[in-house]
XYZ file of C-alpha atoms in Angstrom:
323
model
C 58.751 11.354 27.810
C 62.053 13.560 26.779
C 64.522 12.867 24.785
C 68.074 14.319 23.312
C 69.561 14.303 20.628
C 73.137 15.046 20.380
C 75.196 15.860 17.252
C 72.504 16.242 14.675
C 73.400 16.740 11.512
C 70.999 18.990 9.147
C 69.793 15.756 7.750
C 69.290 13.795 10.877
C 67.118 16.884 12.094
C 65.173 16.680 9.216
C 64.487 13.172 10.131
C 63.781 13.937 14.061
C 61.146 15.794 12.857
C 59.339 13.626 11.144
C 60.048 10.622 13.945
C 58.654 13.082 16.113
C 54.963 14.179 14.433
C 54.962 10.793 14.262
C 55.069 9.989 18.039
C 54.211 13.539 19.201
C 57.470 13.181 20.816
C 59.631 15.983 21.528
C 63.023 15.712 20.638
C 65.556 19.088 21.141
C 68.798 18.658 18.997
C 72.405 19.749 19.709
C 74.492 20.342 16.690
C 77.652 19.725 19.033
C 79.374 15.933 20.419
C 78.135 15.065 23.417
C 81.381 16.057 26.501
C 81.983 17.358 29.223
C 81.931 21.332 28.067
C 78.614 20.098 27.446
C 76.635 18.090 29.718
C 74.678 19.989 31.490
C 72.607 19.964 28.872
C 71.473 15.999 29.940
C 69.451 17.608 32.928
C 65.942 16.276 33.145
C 66.452 14.297 30.370
C 65.078 10.610 29.997
C 67.552 9.626 27.197
C 70.207 10.189 25.085
C 70.719 9.550 21.030
C 74.469 9.775 20.125
C 77.502 8.352 19.023
C 80.286 8.361 22.131
C 83.678 9.453 21.667
C 86.460 7.781 23.019
C 86.720 9.310 26.268
C 83.374 7.157 26.810
C 85.934 4.231 27.275
C 87.594 5.533 29.979
C 86.048 8.719 32.052
C 83.125 8.171 34.444
C 82.218 10.956 36.084
C 80.601 10.775 32.592
C 78.178 8.458 33.280
C 77.801 9.333 37.192
C 77.314 13.415 35.736
C 74.379 11.950 33.355
C 72.357 9.530 35.896
C 73.294 13.032 38.084
C 71.244 14.271 35.245
C 67.850 11.459 35.027
C 69.277 10.187 32.117
C 68.511 6.720 32.597
C 68.732 5.459 28.865
C 71.865 5.724 25.815
C 70.506 4.944 22.227
C 74.489 4.445 20.292
C 73.405 5.237 16.929
C 75.379 2.824 15.205
C 75.554 -0.722 15.463
C 79.165 -0.683 16.659
C 78.988 0.378 20.919
C 82.866 0.063 21.775
C 83.336 2.890 23.037
C 80.454 2.615 25.584
C 81.829 0.877 28.585
C 79.179 -1.512 29.665
C 81.089 -1.417 33.343
C 80.382 2.183 34.129
C 76.916 2.348 32.514
C 75.407 -0.456 34.475
C 76.688 0.708 37.751
C 75.383 3.887 36.790
C 71.887 1.619 36.296
C 72.106 2.805 32.446
C 70.689 1.175 29.940
C 72.212 0.518 26.600
C 70.867 0.328 22.976
C 72.363 0.250 19.604
C 71.224 -0.117 16.545
C 71.918 -4.106 14.911
C 70.719 -3.069 11.423
C 70.255 -0.975 9.118
C 71.284 -0.960 5.231
C 73.838 -3.855 4.403
C 73.852 -2.236 1.021
C 74.917 0.058 1.675
C 78.760 -0.662 3.759
C 78.656 -4.106 1.140
C 77.587 -1.894 -1.976
C 81.510 0.427 -1.088
C 82.895 -2.347 -0.207
C 82.454 -4.112 -3.144
C 83.150 -0.450 -4.973
C 86.661 -0.749 -3.222
C 87.230 -3.513 -4.311
C 86.821 -3.147 -7.513
C 88.716 0.460 -7.676
C 91.749 -1.623 -6.431
C 91.960 -4.482 -8.754
C 91.717 -2.089 -11.729
C 94.857 0.512 -10.025
C 92.565 3.573 -10.273
C 93.465 5.294 -7.862
C 96.947 5.412 -8.882
C 95.152 6.670 -12.212
C 93.283 8.948 -10.232
C 96.211 10.822 -7.978
C 98.759 10.652 -10.839
C 98.984 14.087 -11.684
C 100.311 13.657 -15.966
C 98.879 10.938 -17.751
C 100.373 7.723 -17.483
C 101.022 4.984 -20.165
C 98.411 2.227 -19.585
C 101.324 0.162 -19.683
C 102.061 0.277 -16.361
C 98.330 0.448 -14.938
C 96.912 -2.866 -16.085
C 94.335 -4.664 -13.633
C 93.241 -7.862 -12.753
C 89.502 -8.955 -12.696
C 87.649 -10.165 -10.212
C 86.951 -14.007 -11.721
C 90.482 -14.376 -11.708
C 91.441 -13.359 -7.716
C 90.082 -14.749 -4.613
C 88.209 -12.441 -1.713
C 88.801 -13.804 1.567
C 85.426 -12.024 4.129
C 86.897 -11.590 7.712
C 83.895 -12.053 9.437
C 80.311 -12.954 8.529
C 77.499 -11.213 9.616
C 75.162 -10.017 7.875
C 77.299 -7.763 6.258
C 80.150 -10.111 5.572
C 77.752 -12.363 4.298
C 76.101 -10.095 2.069
C 79.480 -9.071 0.861
C 80.653 -13.023 0.589
C 77.305 -13.608 -1.830
C 77.963 -10.645 -3.640
C 81.410 -11.469 -4.979
C 80.068 -14.831 -5.671
C 77.788 -14.124 -7.960
C 79.965 -11.298 -10.240
C 82.191 -14.800 -10.738
C 85.014 -14.303 -7.549
C 86.565 -17.342 -5.644
C 85.642 -16.523 -2.239
C 86.866 -17.876 1.053
C 85.403 -16.275 4.947
C 86.112 -16.829 7.755
C 83.780 -16.669 10.741
C 83.721 -18.197 14.015
C 80.873 -20.924 13.691
C 79.308 -23.206 10.666
C 77.384 -20.503 7.894
C 75.609 -23.784 6.117
C 74.005 -21.119 3.766
C 76.776 -19.359 2.814
C 79.050 -22.867 2.015
C 75.514 -24.351 0.184
C 76.227 -21.498 -2.114
C 79.467 -22.620 -3.064
C 81.837 -20.532 -0.335
C 84.055 -22.166 1.284
C 84.789 -21.147 4.918
C 88.258 -21.600 6.129
C 90.581 -20.646 9.403
C 92.130 -17.043 9.391
C 95.372 -18.718 9.252
C 94.239 -20.563 5.313
C 92.526 -16.387 5.210
C 95.397 -14.119 5.094
C 97.618 -16.619 3.637
C 95.263 -17.846 -0.022
C 93.910 -14.258 -0.257
C 94.420 -11.545 -3.097
C 91.909 -9.805 -1.604
C 90.765 -9.757 2.223
C 88.339 -7.412 3.539
C 87.374 -7.070 7.320
C 83.488 -6.979 8.388
C 83.516 -8.356 12.495
C 82.691 -5.386 15.225
C 85.710 -4.114 17.590
C 86.439 -5.719 20.539
C 88.697 -7.446 22.893
C 88.686 -10.320 20.726
C 89.429 -8.441 17.222
C 91.450 -5.490 18.588
C 95.306 -5.908 16.359
C 93.531 -8.341 14.647
C 95.542 -7.401 12.406
C 98.985 -7.390 13.310
C 102.622 -7.204 12.805
C 102.612 -10.985 12.389
C 99.121 -11.955 11.109
C 100.097 -9.079 8.628
C 102.945 -10.080 7.770
C 100.973 -13.860 7.321
C 99.180 -11.897 4.078
C 100.615 -12.497 0.429
C 103.111 -9.754 -1.200
C 100.767 -8.296 -3.696
C 97.643 -8.295 -1.605
C 94.580 -6.096 -1.474
C 93.167 -5.276 2.191
C 89.554 -3.321 2.752
C 88.374 -2.541 6.066
C 85.270 -0.708 6.190
C 84.872 -1.717 9.355
C 86.790 -0.778 12.621
C 89.848 1.376 12.505
C 91.800 -0.744 14.664
C 90.761 -3.981 14.286
C 94.583 -3.178 12.615
C 97.305 -2.389 13.881
C 98.054 0.809 11.549
C 102.214 1.379 12.168
C 102.476 -1.653 12.171
C 100.188 -2.102 8.154
C 102.324 1.452 7.627
C 105.756 -0.016 8.756
C 104.699 -2.813 5.624
C 104.047 -0.538 2.899
C 106.756 0.817 3.002
C 108.674 -2.103 2.933
C 106.578 -2.625 -1.238
C 104.236 -4.886 0.883
C 100.093 -5.098 -0.971
C 99.058 -3.533 -3.439
C 96.362 -1.333 -2.743
C 94.983 -0.861 0.655
C 91.227 1.089 1.002
C 90.551 2.346 4.211
C 87.439 4.059 5.550
C 88.272 3.172 8.997
C 91.577 4.858 11.337
C 92.291 4.428 14.031
C 91.993 7.241 16.552
C 89.875 8.552 13.947
C 86.738 10.028 16.547
C 89.780 12.616 18.670
C 92.855 13.528 15.899
C 90.900 14.049 13.290
C 90.526 12.219 9.343
C 93.303 14.910 7.901
C 95.049 15.594 11.412
C 95.513 12.122 12.220
C 99.151 11.066 11.890
C 97.739 7.191 10.194
C 96.214 9.183 8.056
C 98.519 11.590 6.828
C 101.527 8.276 6.838
C 99.165 6.549 4.813
C 97.952 9.151 2.160
C 101.660 9.880 0.195
C 101.079 6.012 -1.498
C 99.690 6.267 -4.634
C 98.078 2.446 -4.236
C 96.042 3.758 -0.898
C 92.349 4.818 -0.712
C 91.298 6.468 2.638
C 87.466 7.669 3.190
C 86.283 9.318 6.772
C 84.366 6.873 7.628
C 81.325 6.936 4.684
C 80.774 3.632 2.926
C 77.698 3.873 5.705
C 76.786 7.404 4.937
C 73.576 7.015 2.268
C 69.818 8.448 3.064
C 68.484 4.914 3.534
C 71.169 4.189 6.074
C 70.829 6.993 7.788
C 66.639 6.941 7.988
C 67.597 3.909 9.267
C 69.811 4.757 11.802
C 67.715 8.140 13.153
C 64.821 6.249 13.269
C 65.876 2.573 14.710
C 67.812 5.201 17.725
C 65.018 7.300 18.542
C 62.261 3.966 18.388
C 64.791 2.312 21.224
C 65.403 5.488 22.967
C 61.222 5.565 22.917
C 60.560 1.641 24.058
C 63.613 1.579 27.121
C 61.535 4.975 28.794
C 58.138 4.420 27.596
C 57.929 0.141 27.908
C 61.680 -0.386 30.234
C 62.524 -3.234 27.101
C 63.527 -2.446 23.187
C 64.421 -5.579 20.954
C 67.880 -4.158 20.927
C 69.007 -3.440 24.280
C 72.329 -4.485 24.759
C 73.335 -3.656 28.298
C 69.854 -3.382 31.126
């Protein structure tokens, strides 16, 4: 069994070495992301562990080359696999796995931290060069606001339950009933109600055809003018151009965005969306780090390697999204 791990950080390399010693399987690491420039390195390997760039959405030749080089499995080291074109992967008989669960506390705690920072207007205080009178930065308490949760899966549910315990009134939108949440006193509502009733709205859904630009000019316009919007999910769930237009008009009292559209192809600080949004004092922008804790990275690396090992050795894995 030959495994190849792309874009391996120093932290990941230590975990890979630990996993390799435990399983008796050699894992080759490459520091760079997988691309046409280094795809020849995949020749002779059985499985790849990597995070796909957006090129994998549209470039069938990447899949063709991987199959010709002997690759049988793509182990995606994230929960989201929206950059994988499943049609191409199926055509070239490539099994795809993901990491559906890893330290949900990492993103949940980051989300709650972001909400509290926005409610207390901390970004304006931190970004202001001179001392500002506290009279201009009076905050709100969590117990005085309604927080809406868009998406009540494992992560969204954890955020919702934690905020409820902290005293917030919590509404949530989910495609299916969530009796475990409603039993605690949380209220399941329509998407329309979530938009219009939330003082703070936090996004916790994967990116797919249904959620792409779910927050667009129309839906963003229905939110309260002084609402706070939090996104620790995927950048393209929000129509960022429409969001920027609203912010320029004075809508939204704060934004905390840990994901931006095109972040993996244009970088972060060079992303035009980042350049436009960072000009506003009531905006927090972070480079997709909500998940990035030692516990979460360990879970991701170990699960991604386990997925590759399971598929190559047995043909199955608990985390297969395409076989």
